[in-house]
mmCIF file of C-alpha atoms in Angstrom:
data_model
loop_
_atom_site.group_PDB
_atom_site.id
_atom_site.type_symbol
_atom_site.label_atom_id
_atom_site.label_comp_id
_atom_site.label_asym_id
_atom_site.label_seq_id
_atom_site.Cartn_x
_atom_site.Cartn_y
_atom_site.Cartn_z
ATOM 1 C CA MET A 1 -23.873 4.681 1.030
ATOM 2 C CA LYS A 2 -21.897 2.216 2.870
ATOM 3 C CA ILE A 3 -18.870 -0.069 1.808
ATOM 4 C CA ALA A 4 -17.178 -2.922 3.060
ATOM 5 C CA ILE A 5 -13.735 -3.058 2.629
ATOM 6 C CA VAL A 6 -11.768 -6.430 2.962
ATOM 7 C CA ASP A 7 -8.558 -6.125 4.218
ATOM 8 C CA GLY A 8 -8.118 -2.321 4.215
ATOM 9 C CA TYR A 9 -4.383 -2.199 4.841
ATOM 10 C CA SER A 10 -1.650 -0.725 2.723
ATOM 11 C CA THR A 11 -3.341 1.638 -0.012
ATOM 12 C CA GLY A 12 -6.667 0.642 1.276
ATOM 13 C CA SER A 13 -6.452 2.789 4.274
ATOM 14 C CA LEU A 14 -6.170 5.852 1.488
ATOM 15 C CA LEU A 15 -9.110 4.589 -0.099
ATOM 16 C CA VAL A 16 -11.079 4.723 3.118
ATOM 17 C CA LYS A 17 -10.110 8.345 3.729
ATOM 18 C CA LYS A 18 -11.120 9.017 0.283
ATOM 19 C CA LEU A 19 -14.608 7.343 0.780
ATOM 20 C CA ILE A 20 -15.013 8.974 4.232
ATOM 21 C CA GLU A 21 -14.507 12.306 2.640
ATOM 22 C CA ARG A 22 -17.332 11.364 0.095
ATOM 23 C CA GLY A 23 -19.836 10.955 2.930
ATOM 24 C CA VAL A 24 -19.712 6.903 2.787
ATOM 25 C CA GLU A 25 -19.716 4.606 5.899
ATOM 26 C CA CYS A 26 -17.121 2.182 5.791
ATOM 27 C CA LEU A 27 -17.067 -1.052 7.292
ATOM 28 C CA HIS A 28 -14.150 -3.453 7.805
ATOM 29 C CA VAL A 29 -13.683 -7.264 7.297
ATOM 30 C CA ARG A 30 -10.524 -9.483 7.296
ATOM 31 C CA SER A 31 -9.729 -12.361 5.356
ATOM 32 C CA GLN A 32 -7.515 -13.961 7.662
ATOM 33 C CA GLU A 33 -7.758 -14.693 11.290
ATOM 34 C CA VAL A 34 -4.322 -13.208 12.008
ATOM 35 C CA PRO A 35 -3.852 -10.359 9.829
ATOM 36 C CA PRO A 36 -0.380 -9.590 8.079
ATOM 37 C CA ALA A 37 1.927 -8.205 10.830
ATOM 38 C CA ARG A 38 3.645 -6.161 8.104
ATOM 39 C CA LEU A 39 0.587 -4.697 7.074
ATOM 40 C CA LEU A 40 -1.097 -3.781 10.247
ATOM 41 C CA PRO A 41 0.796 -0.603 10.745
ATOM 42 C CA SER A 42 -1.220 0.849 7.785
ATOM 43 C CA PHE A 43 -4.679 -0.048 9.383
ATOM 44 C CA VAL A 44 -6.491 2.949 10.787
ATOM 45 C CA PRO A 45 -9.278 1.455 12.815
ATOM 46 C CA GLU A 46 -10.834 4.955 13.595
ATOM 47 C CA TYR A 47 -11.856 5.406 9.846
ATOM 48 C CA TYR A 48 -14.415 2.645 10.250
ATOM 49 C CA ALA A 49 -17.739 2.499 11.618
ATOM 50 C CA ALA A 50 -17.261 -1.007 12.400
ATOM 51 C CA ASP A 51 -14.697 -3.695 12.297
ATOM 52 C CA LEU A 52 -16.331 -6.864 11.978
ATOM 53 C CA GLY A 53 -13.344 -9.214 12.017
ATOM 54 C CA HIS A 54 -12.745 -12.172 10.455
ATOM 55 C CA PHE A 55 -15.467 -14.608 9.700
ATOM 56 C CA PRO A 56 -14.296 -18.528 9.426
ATOM 57 C CA ASP A 57 -17.434 -19.297 7.220
ATOM 58 C CA PRO A 58 -17.819 -16.715 4.507
ATOM 59 C CA ALA A 59 -21.826 -17.362 4.815
ATOM 60 C CA ASP A 60 -21.508 -15.612 8.178
ATOM 61 C CA ALA A 61 -19.676 -12.661 6.614
ATOM 62 C CA VAL A 62 -22.627 -12.333 4.013
ATOM 63 C CA ARG A 63 -25.184 -12.414 6.567
ATOM 64 C CA ALA A 64 -23.351 -9.850 8.490
ATOM 65 C CA LEU A 65 -23.094 -7.504 5.410
ATOM 66 C CA LYS A 66 -26.402 -8.008 4.455
ATOM 67 C CA GLU A 67 -27.831 -7.244 7.830
ATOM 68 C CA ALA A 68 -25.374 -4.033 7.756
ATOM 69 C CA GLY A 69 -26.887 -2.768 4.292
ATOM 70 C CA VAL A 70 -23.853 -2.465 2.587
ATOM 71 C CA ASP A 71 -23.786 -1.247 -1.010
ATOM 72 C CA ARG A 72 -20.479 -2.375 -2.093
ATOM 73 C CA VAL A 73 -17.738 -4.976 -1.199
ATOM 74 C CA VAL A 74 -13.857 -3.850 -1.861
ATOM 75 C CA ALA A 75 -10.553 -5.215 -1.609
ATOM 76 C CA GLY A 76 -8.213 -2.829 0.250
ATOM 77 C CA THR A 77 -5.237 -4.841 -0.684
ATOM 78 C CA GLU A 78 -4.011 -8.168 -2.579
ATOM 79 C CA CYS A 79 -4.932 -10.972 -0.001
ATOM 80 C CA GLY A 80 -8.496 -9.453 0.113
ATOM 81 C CA VAL A 81 -9.330 -10.158 -3.483
ATOM 82 C CA VAL A 82 -10.810 -13.160 -3.492
ATOM 83 C CA LEU A 83 -12.931 -12.496 -0.315
ATOM 84 C CA ALA A 84 -14.153 -9.508 -1.703
ATOM 85 C CA ASP A 85 -15.365 -10.766 -5.037
ATOM 86 C CA THR A 86 -17.074 -13.821 -3.235
ATOM 87 C CA LEU A 87 -19.035 -11.636 -1.119
ATOM 88 C CA SER A 88 -20.076 -9.146 -3.823
ATOM 89 C CA HIS A 89 -21.094 -12.291 -5.694
ATOM 90 C CA GLU A 90 -23.075 -13.727 -2.961
ATOM 91 C CA LEU A 91 -24.807 -10.466 -1.903
ATOM 92 C CA GLY A 92 -25.722 -9.615 -5.661
ATOM 93 C CA LEU A 93 -23.595 -6.445 -5.518
ATOM 94 C CA PRO A 94 -21.805 -4.945 -8.541
ATOM 95 C CA GLY A 95 -18.213 -6.461 -8.512
ATOM 96 C CA ASN A 96 -16.041 -8.289 -10.763
ATOM 97 C CA ALA A 97 -17.110 -11.594 -12.688
ATOM 98 C CA PHE A 98 -17.283 -14.517 -10.191
ATOM 99 C CA ASP A 99 -16.299 -16.987 -12.769
ATOM 100 C CA GLY A 100 -12.267 -17.246 -12.823
ATOM 101 C CA VAL A 101 -11.991 -15.444 -9.421
ATOM 102 C CA GLU A 102 -9.193 -17.786 -8.717
ATOM 103 C CA ALA A 103 -7.106 -16.487 -11.667
ATOM 104 C CA ARG A 104 -6.975 -13.197 -10.443
ATOM 105 C CA ARG A 105 -4.675 -14.437 -7.328
ATOM 106 C CA ASP A 106 -2.987 -17.670 -9.317
ATOM 107 C CA LYS A 107 -0.254 -16.510 -11.402
ATOM 108 C CA TYR A 108 -0.503 -19.576 -13.522
ATOM 109 C CA ALA A 109 -4.120 -19.704 -13.572
ATOM 110 C CA MET A 110 -3.956 -15.691 -14.638
ATOM 111 C CA ALA A 111 -1.493 -16.497 -17.664
ATOM 112 C CA ARG A 112 -3.665 -19.393 -18.703
ATOM 113 C CA ARG A 113 -6.789 -17.250 -18.709
ATOM 114 C CA LEU A 114 -4.971 -14.610 -20.953
ATOM 115 C CA ALA A 115 -3.754 -17.540 -23.482
ATOM 116 C CA ALA A 116 -7.251 -18.711 -23.724
ATOM 117 C CA ALA A 117 -8.496 -15.352 -24.730
ATOM 118 C CA GLY A 118 -5.634 -15.004 -27.225
ATOM 119 C CA LEU A 119 -3.645 -12.691 -25.544
ATOM 120 C CA ALA A 120 0.074 -12.825 -25.217
ATOM 121 C CA ALA A 121 0.853 -14.379 -21.696
ATOM 122 C CA PRO A 122 4.194 -16.012 -20.068
ATOM 123 C CA VAL A 123 4.504 -19.476 -20.653
ATOM 124 C CA GLY A 124 4.780 -21.263 -17.465
ATOM 125 C CA PHE A 125 4.142 -24.499 -15.265
ATOM 126 C CA SER A 126 2.931 -24.944 -11.813
ATOM 127 C CA THR A 127 3.887 -27.704 -9.800
ATOM 128 C CA THR A 128 4.391 -29.118 -6.109
ATOM 129 C CA ASP A 129 7.405 -31.118 -7.384
ATOM 130 C CA PRO A 130 11.067 -29.631 -7.738
ATOM 131 C CA ASP A 131 12.019 -32.326 -9.908
ATOM 132 C CA ALA A 132 9.074 -31.875 -12.378
ATOM 133 C CA ALA A 133 10.234 -28.325 -12.331
ATOM 134 C CA VAL A 134 13.322 -29.236 -13.324
ATOM 135 C CA GLU A 135 12.201 -31.189 -16.312
ATOM 136 C CA TRP A 136 9.753 -28.366 -17.455
ATOM 137 C CA PHE A 137 13.011 -25.996 -17.363
ATOM 138 C CA ARG A 138 15.338 -28.369 -19.342
ATOM 139 C CA ALA A 139 12.589 -28.762 -21.970
ATOM 140 C CA ALA A 140 11.868 -24.859 -22.196
ATOM 141 C CA GLY A 141 15.666 -24.540 -22.668
ATOM 142 C CA THR A 142 15.444 -20.930 -21.342
ATOM 143 C CA THR A 143 16.202 -18.903 -18.393
ATOM 144 C CA VAL A 144 12.964 -19.108 -16.023
ATOM 145 C CA VAL A 145 11.278 -17.243 -13.204
ATOM 146 C CA VAL A 146 10.436 -19.066 -10.007
ATOM 147 C CA LYS A 147 7.656 -17.569 -7.775
ATOM 148 C CA PRO A 148 4.762 -18.367 -5.568
ATOM 149 C CA ALA A 149 1.269 -18.592 -7.271
ATOM 150 C CA ALA A 150 -0.395 -16.018 -5.053
ATOM 151 C CA SER A 151 2.159 -13.607 -3.334
ATOM 152 C CA ALA A 152 2.982 -10.010 -3.732
ATOM 153 C CA GLY A 153 5.907 -7.413 -3.453
ATOM 154 C CA THR A 154 8.583 -9.274 -5.492
ATOM 155 C CA ASP A 155 8.015 -11.945 -2.502
ATOM 156 C CA ASN A 156 10.371 -15.012 -3.497
ATOM 157 C CA VAL A 157 11.022 -14.341 -6.984
ATOM 158 C CA HIS A 158 13.902 -16.174 -8.262
ATOM 159 C CA ILE A 159 15.475 -15.785 -11.922
ATOM 160 C CA CYS A 160 17.042 -19.134 -12.589
ATOM 161 C CA SER A 161 19.291 -20.199 -15.460
ATOM 162 C CA THR A 162 20.338 -23.641 -14.365
ATOM 163 C CA ALA A 163 18.643 -26.869 -13.125
ATOM 164 C CA GLN A 164 20.065 -26.562 -9.752
ATOM 165 C CA GLU A 165 18.863 -23.007 -9.337
ATOM 166 C CA VAL A 166 15.222 -24.031 -10.265
ATOM 167 C CA ARG A 167 15.470 -26.941 -7.689
ATOM 168 C CA SER A 168 16.695 -24.675 -5.091
ATOM 169 C CA ALA A 169 14.039 -21.725 -5.775
ATOM 170 C CA CYS A 170 11.036 -24.243 -5.925
ATOM 171 C CA GLU A 171 12.257 -25.706 -2.707
ATOM 172 C CA ALA A 172 12.750 -22.247 -0.954
ATOM 173 C CA VAL A 173 9.092 -21.311 -2.204
ATOM 174 C CA MET A 174 7.619 -24.146 -0.984
ATOM 175 C CA ARG A 175 9.025 -24.404 2.320
ATOM 176 C CA SER A 176 8.157 -20.525 3.033
ATOM 177 C CA ASN A 177 4.750 -18.536 3.683
ATOM 178 C CA ASP A 178 4.060 -16.346 1.358
ATOM 179 C CA TYR A 179 3.841 -12.278 1.697
ATOM 180 C CA PHE A 180 0.334 -12.614 3.777
ATOM 181 C CA GLY A 181 1.353 -15.406 5.706
ATOM 182 C CA ASN A 182 0.102 -18.179 4.201
ATOM 183 C CA PRO A 183 1.627 -21.515 2.871
ATOM 184 C CA ASN A 184 2.981 -21.992 -0.596
ATOM 185 C CA PRO A 185 2.085 -25.339 -1.983
ATOM 186 C CA SER A 186 3.303 -25.368 -5.097
ATOM 187 C CA ALA A 187 5.510 -22.933 -7.078
ATOM 188 C CA VAL A 188 5.007 -21.341 -10.501
ATOM 189 C CA VAL A 189 7.760 -21.406 -13.228
ATOM 190 C CA GLN A 190 7.504 -19.273 -16.176
ATOM 191 C CA GLU A 191 9.885 -18.040 -18.949
ATOM 192 C CA PHE A 192 11.596 -15.087 -18.063
ATOM 193 C CA LEU A 193 10.430 -11.945 -20.035
ATOM 194 C CA VAL A 194 13.329 -9.889 -21.516
ATOM 195 C CA GLY A 195 12.027 -5.988 -22.031
ATOM 196 C CA THR A 196 11.013 -3.028 -20.286
ATOM 197 C CA GLU A 197 8.537 -3.340 -17.490
ATOM 198 C CA TYR A 198 5.669 -1.062 -16.962
ATOM 199 C CA ILE A 199 2.571 -0.524 -14.387
ATOM 200 C CA VAL A 200 -0.976 0.756 -15.654
ATOM 201 C CA ASN A 201 -3.158 1.211 -13.160
ATOM 202 C CA THR A 202 -7.000 0.876 -14.347
ATOM 203 C CA VAL A 203 -10.516 1.302 -12.909
ATOM 204 C CA ALA A 204 -13.646 -0.110 -14.235
ATOM 205 C CA VAL A 205 -17.325 0.496 -14.118
ATOM 206 C CA ASP A 206 -19.867 -2.011 -15.997
ATOM 207 C CA GLY A 207 -17.122 -3.197 -17.944
ATOM 208 C CA VAL A 208 -16.132 0.216 -19.201
ATOM 209 C CA GLN A 209 -12.065 0.691 -17.924
ATOM 210 C CA LYS A 210 -10.633 3.796 -17.694
ATOM 211 C CA VAL A 211 -6.885 4.411 -16.806
ATOM 212 C CA SER A 212 -5.605 6.626 -13.973
ATOM 213 C CA ASP A 213 -1.611 6.374 -14.666
ATOM 214 C CA VAL A 214 0.806 4.563 -16.424
ATOM 215 C CA TRP A 215 4.670 3.865 -14.967
ATOM 216 C CA LEU A 216 7.923 3.244 -16.283
ATOM 217 C CA SER A 217 9.167 0.662 -13.734
ATOM 218 C CA MET A 218 13.290 0.342 -13.780
ATOM 219 C CA LYS A 219 15.365 -2.327 -11.909
ATOM 220 C CA THR A 220 18.965 -2.695 -11.100
ATOM 221 C CA ASP A 221 21.284 -5.522 -9.763
ATOM 222 C CA GLY A 222 20.925 -5.626 -5.970
ATOM 223 C CA PRO A 223 23.667 -6.356 -3.460
ATOM 224 C CA ALA A 224 23.358 -10.151 -3.992
ATOM 225 C CA GLY A 225 22.735 -9.821 -7.647
ATOM 226 C CA ALA A 226 19.031 -10.339 -8.055
ATOM 227 C CA PRO A 227 16.993 -7.417 -9.520
ATOM 228 C CA LEU A 228 15.566 -5.041 -7.130
ATOM 229 C CA TYR A 229 13.013 -2.077 -8.255
ATOM 230 C CA ASP A 230 15.500 0.988 -9.078
ATOM 231 C CA TYR A 231 12.579 3.776 -9.631
ATOM 232 C CA GLN A 232 9.130 4.226 -10.569
ATOM 233 C CA GLN A 233 8.115 7.006 -12.717
ATOM 234 C CA PRO A 234 4.674 8.115 -14.133
ATOM 235 C CA LEU A 235 4.712 8.913 -17.695
ATOM 236 C CA PRO A 236 2.106 11.069 -19.596
ATOM 237 C CA MET A 237 -0.576 9.240 -22.069
ATOM 238 C CA THR A 238 1.244 10.984 -24.918
ATOM 239 C CA ALA A 239 4.772 9.123 -24.137
ATOM 240 C CA PRO A 240 6.033 6.324 -26.485
ATOM 241 C CA HIS A 241 4.304 2.958 -26.364
ATOM 242 C CA VAL A 242 1.919 4.116 -23.693
ATOM 243 C CA ARG A 243 -1.228 3.358 -26.107
ATOM 244 C CA GLU A 244 0.068 -0.013 -27.006
ATOM 245 C CA LEU A 245 0.457 -0.896 -23.254
ATOM 246 C CA VAL A 246 -3.203 0.510 -22.564
ATOM 247 C CA ASP A 247 -4.854 -1.472 -25.083
ATOM 248 C CA TYR A 248 -2.999 -4.282 -23.888
ATOM 249 C CA VAL A 249 -3.779 -4.027 -20.257
ATOM 250 C CA VAL A 250 -7.209 -2.819 -21.127
ATOM 251 C CA SER A 251 -7.958 -6.349 -22.923
ATOM 252 C CA ALA A 252 -5.861 -8.537 -20.143
ATOM 253 C CA VAL A 253 -8.201 -6.963 -17.092
ATOM 254 C CA THR A 254 -11.294 -7.733 -19.136
ATOM 255 C CA ALA A 255 -10.348 -11.041 -19.984
ATOM 256 C CA LEU A 256 -9.396 -11.544 -16.109
ATOM 257 C CA GLY A 257 -13.044 -10.279 -15.272
ATOM 258 C CA ILE A 258 -12.126 -7.363 -13.669
ATOM 259 C CA THR A 259 -15.670 -5.246 -14.514
ATOM 260 C CA ASP A 260 -16.128 -3.278 -11.556
ATOM 261 C CA GLY A 261 -13.189 -1.716 -9.513
ATOM 262 C CA ALA A 262 -9.510 -1.253 -9.678
ATOM 263 C CA ALA A 263 -6.473 -3.061 -11.314
ATOM 264 C CA HIS A 264 -2.894 -3.046 -10.942
ATOM 265 C CA SER A 265 -1.056 -4.475 -13.727
ATOM 266 C CA GLU A 266 2.664 -5.048 -14.343
ATOM 267 C CA VAL A 267 3.600 -5.623 -18.109
ATOM 268 C CA MET A 268 6.606 -6.045 -19.962
ATOM 269 C CA LEU A 269 7.295 -4.625 -23.455
ATOM 270 C CA THR A 270 9.164 -7.168 -24.882
ATOM 271 C CA ALA A 271 10.521 -7.465 -28.611
ATOM 272 C CA ASP A 272 7.020 -8.753 -29.471
ATOM 273 C CA GLY A 273 4.598 -6.565 -27.702
ATOM 274 C CA PRO A 274 3.296 -6.191 -24.130
ATOM 275 C CA VAL A 275 3.108 -9.500 -22.143
ATOM 276 C CA LEU A 276 1.620 -9.359 -18.702
ATOM 277 C CA ILE A 277 3.639 -10.324 -15.861
ATOM 278 C CA GLU A 278 0.559 -10.166 -13.217
ATOM 279 C CA THR A 279 -2.233 -8.251 -12.314
ATOM 280 C CA GLY A 280 -3.801 -7.254 -8.970
ATOM 281 C CA ALA A 281 -7.720 -6.821 -8.737
ATOM 282 C CA ARG A 282 -7.200 -3.989 -6.489
ATOM 283 C CA LEU A 283 -5.407 -0.486 -5.923
ATOM 284 C CA MET A 284 -1.453 -0.281 -6.627
ATOM 285 C CA GLY A 285 0.199 -0.170 -3.614
ATOM 286 C CA ALA A 286 3.230 1.766 -2.046
ATOM 287 C CA MET A 287 1.847 5.042 -3.738
ATOM 288 C CA LEU A 288 1.342 8.892 -2.582
ATOM 289 C CA PRO A 289 -2.292 9.678 -4.146
ATOM 290 C CA ASP A 290 -1.377 13.169 -2.819
ATOM 291 C CA VAL A 291 1.834 13.616 -4.674
ATOM 292 C CA ILE A 292 -0.014 12.132 -7.987
ATOM 293 C CA GLU A 293 -3.033 14.165 -7.681
ATOM 294 C CA ARG A 294 -0.921 17.359 -7.130
ATOM 295 C CA HIS A 295 0.908 16.952 -10.544
ATOM 296 C CA SER A 296 -1.839 14.992 -12.517
ATOM 297 C CA GLY A 297 -5.172 16.039 -10.927
ATOM 298 C CA THR A 298 -5.877 12.313 -10.510
ATOM 299 C CA SER A 299 -4.771 9.020 -8.855
ATOM 300 C CA HIS A 300 -5.639 5.522 -8.962
ATOM 301 C CA VAL A 301 -7.279 5.965 -5.403
ATOM 302 C CA ASP A 302 -9.392 9.106 -6.442
ATOM 303 C CA LEU A 303 -10.580 7.570 -9.547
ATOM 304 C CA LEU A 304 -11.710 4.111 -7.878
ATOM 305 C CA ALA A 305 -13.476 6.528 -4.943
ATOM 306 C CA VAL A 306 -15.221 8.339 -7.980
ATOM 307 C CA ALA A 307 -16.185 5.103 -9.634
ATOM 308 C CA LEU A 308 -17.702 3.907 -6.337
ATOM 309 C CA THR A 309 -19.528 7.061 -5.473
ATOM 310 C CA ASP A 310 -20.190 8.839 -8.529
ATOM 311 C CA PRO A 311 -20.508 6.489 -11.791
ATOM 312 C CA SER A 312 -21.358 9.503 -14.021
ATOM 313 C CA ALA A 313 -18.497 11.132 -13.195
ATOM 314 C CA PHE A 314 -16.493 8.427 -13.795
ATOM 315 C CA HIS A 315 -17.745 7.998 -17.001
ATOM 316 C CA ALA A 316 -17.338 11.616 -17.944
ATOM 317 C CA PHE A 317 -13.535 11.098 -16.867
ATOM 318 C CA GLN A 318 -11.084 11.234 -19.929
ATOM 319 C CA ASP A 319 -8.162 9.477 -19.276
ATOM 320 C CA GLN A 320 -6.094 10.379 -22.486
ATOM 321 C CA ALA A 321 -6.516 14.048 -21.150
ATOM 322 C CA VAL A 322 -4.611 13.328 -18.370
ATOM 323 C CA ARG A 323 -1.143 15.748 -18.285
ATOM 324 C CA TRP A 324 1.540 15.783 -15.961
ATOM 325 C CA ASP A 325 2.870 19.221 -14.217
ATOM 326 C CA GLY A 326 6.311 18.271 -13.732
ATOM 327 C CA TYR A 327 8.028 15.099 -12.958
ATOM 328 C CA VAL A 328 7.771 12.967 -10.330
ATOM 329 C CA ARG A 329 9.925 9.764 -9.468
ATOM 330 C CA ASN A 330 9.877 7.106 -6.689
ATOM 331 C CA ILE A 331 13.464 6.011 -5.682
ATOM 332 C CA TRP A 332 13.553 2.586 -3.727
ATOM 333 C CA LEU A 333 15.764 2.389 -1.066
ATOM 334 C CA ILE A 334 18.366 -0.460 -1.040
ATOM 335 C CA ASN A 335 19.991 -1.665 2.086
ATOM 336 C CA GLY A 336 23.243 -3.509 1.295
ATOM 337 C CA GLY A 337 23.880 -5.328 4.469
ATOM 338 C CA ALA A 338 21.810 -6.329 7.482
ATOM 339 C CA GLY A 339 22.172 -4.747 10.754
ATOM 340 C CA THR A 340 20.623 -1.953 13.432
ATOM 341 C CA SER A 341 19.194 0.944 11.648
ATOM 342 C CA ALA A 342 21.055 4.482 12.249
ATOM 343 C CA ALA A 343 19.025 7.700 12.318
ATOM 344 C CA TRP A 344 19.318 8.459 8.352
ATOM 345 C CA HIS A 345 15.667 9.466 7.742
ATOM 346 C CA ASP A 346 16.238 13.306 7.607
ATOM 347 C CA ARG A 347 19.347 13.355 5.158
ATOM 348 C CA PHE A 348 16.988 13.091 2.125
ATOM 349 C CA ARG A 349 15.623 16.611 3.294
ATOM 350 C CA ALA A 350 18.457 18.317 1.721
ATOM 351 C CA LEU A 351 17.938 17.273 -1.609
ATOM 352 C CA PRO A 352 16.540 20.005 -3.678
ATOM 353 C CA THR A 353 13.919 17.651 -5.291
ATOM 354 C CA PHE A 354 12.615 15.836 -2.047
ATOM 355 C CA ASP A 355 9.116 15.401 -1.299
ATOM 356 C CA ARG A 356 8.261 12.697 0.547
ATOM 357 C CA LEU A 357 10.255 9.587 2.704
ATOM 358 C CA VAL A 358 8.002 6.605 3.230
ATOM 359 C CA THR A 359 9.643 3.839 5.358
ATOM 360 C CA GLY A 360 8.614 1.540 8.213
ATOM 361 C CA VAL A 361 12.233 1.470 9.621
ATOM 362 C CA ARG A 362 12.879 3.288 12.794
ATOM 363 C CA ALA A 363 16.357 4.285 14.222
ATOM 364 C CA GLY A 364 17.737 1.725 16.531
ATOM 365 C CA ALA A 365 15.268 -1.209 14.744
ATOM 366 C CA ALA A 366 16.567 -4.294 13.015
ATOM 367 C CA MET A 367 17.095 -3.572 9.148
ATOM 368 C CA ALA A 368 17.292 -6.898 6.738
ATOM 369 C CA ALA A 369 19.480 -6.390 3.723
ATOM 370 C CA THR A 370 17.172 -5.757 0.696
ATOM 371 C CA VAL A 371 16.606 -8.612 -1.558
ATOM 372 C CA ASP A 372 12.999 -7.764 -2.466
ATOM 373 C CA MET A 373 10.530 -5.066 -2.282
ATOM 374 C CA ALA A 374 9.564 -6.429 1.232
ATOM 375 C CA THR A 375 13.089 -5.544 2.752
ATOM 376 C CA SER A 376 13.723 -2.259 0.994
ATOM 377 C CA PRO A 377 13.995 0.297 3.810
ATOM 378 C CA GLY A 378 11.047 2.280 1.742
ATOM 379 C CA PHE A 379 11.096 4.809 -1.240
ATOM 380 C CA VAL A 380 11.651 8.561 -1.472
ATOM 381 C CA SER A 381 9.400 10.622 -3.520
ATOM 382 C CA LEU A 382 11.233 13.303 -5.794
ATOM 383 C CA THR A 383 9.474 15.973 -7.882
ATOM 384 C CA ALA A 384 11.255 18.560 -10.178
ATOM 385 C CA GLY A 385 10.402 20.789 -13.125
ATOM 386 C CA THR A 386 13.320 18.309 -15.098
ATOM 387 C CA GLU A 387 14.109 14.703 -15.421
ATOM 388 C CA ALA A 388 17.664 16.033 -15.034
ATOM 389 C CA GLU A 389 17.166 17.154 -11.593
ATOM 390 C CA LEU A 390 15.642 13.902 -10.821
ATOM 391 C CA ASP A 391 18.607 11.957 -12.204
ATOM 392 C CA ARG A 392 21.211 14.305 -9.863
ATOM 393 C CA ASP A 393 19.406 13.429 -6.731
ATOM 394 C CA GLN A 394 19.046 9.825 -7.348
ATOM 395 C CA ALA A 395 22.429 9.535 -8.109
ATOM 396 C CA VAL A 396 23.058 11.474 -4.651
ATOM 397 C CA ILE A 397 20.948 8.797 -3.054
ATOM 398 C CA ARG A 398 22.863 5.789 -4.281
ATOM 399 C CA SER A 399 26.090 7.471 -3.201
ATOM 400 C CA MET A 400 24.620 7.814 0.288
ATOM 401 C CA GLU A 401 23.751 4.561 0.124
ATOM 402 C CA SER A 402 27.078 3.151 -1.248
ATOM 403 C CA ALA A 403 28.916 5.067 1.671
ATOM 404 C CA GLY A 404 26.893 3.110 4.519
ATOM 405 C CA MET A 405 24.087 5.275 5.117
ATOM 406 C CA TYR A 406 21.916 3.043 7.163
ATOM 407 C CA ALA A 407 24.652 1.856 9.122
ATOM 408 C CA GLY A 408 24.937 5.455 10.271
ATOM 409 C CA VAL A 409 27.924 6.835 8.412
ATOM 410 C CA PRO A 410 27.674 10.453 8.246
ATOM 411 C CA ILE A 411 27.153 11.543 4.702
ATOM 412 C CA SER A 412 26.285 14.986 3.417
ATOM 413 C CA PRO A 413 24.315 14.988 0.040
#
């Protein structure tokens, strides 16, 4: 079996490793001539039988993949979603519905498609004119979120409660490139959803949706006042609200045409019920499949690998039977000020629940102040038998950060 991975960065590299273990030959295609610099360290060229590079004309990519005899085309990360679905469609291979492919990247189009399907969706507006955004905000009369149409990783997300904040946020979005280095020609303005945020990860084969994992996603006020990710923790399928969230997300990803492949959905449980924040037609980023599989038996990556290589095993998988052995929590690190990184990396090892540190920051390198997920130093994965143990060690991590750990102040946990 041959599978082409479009933009095999981030979790895409973990998928390729799983596929190789299952005897799959993988080829690589790039959606951009210059790959995103922040994602390149996660790319492992040795995993691929061939790196075909970037094709300015998608028709050339179609011809190359047809000659190679690929059986599937899969997005490795967010920037590869549209090209992967386009190539699958042009090659006549199993894949997501080509109709509405733009709604799987453009957040405004995504909300409109959900609303057209009769599902709860954020009320929003898309514009290239900050003045028009201000007018929409005044008419809405509520706090709003301003963000790029097709970025990722909480990049350039602004919560605004005044006209000036809306104007400034729109200007900031449209003069910046997105997470993948592409220009932002427009800004999306949406109502600010109030509630508790969750993640639902799904995989589909022939329109049949299965859930690999559901996560609670908690935020905290960052050093500059903006909300930042605090921690993310997987939940058992029997936890309160999970069934309601799953039912809604399955309907949402189906409405978005995600019929064959992975989807990573962020959803707000509001007082009126679940409302989709956004869905990526790809695997969840920033995850440790081996840790998740150790405690639950499966992962988003593993389930997609099964779906691609053994559809009968996928259909036999019972997502409601997934049980967690112990507790897992990913603590997002928050750096309060820019500077040069100290050698802080081993200090978490003394924590009784420490399992893994994921970071791209090295000692002596420049560190930005944390204002979003992209500027976080990384995350620490904790595992324990009780939530109280996780709470204790998370408090220690925050105490270490408050004492200036990243700038080199020695703190013992």
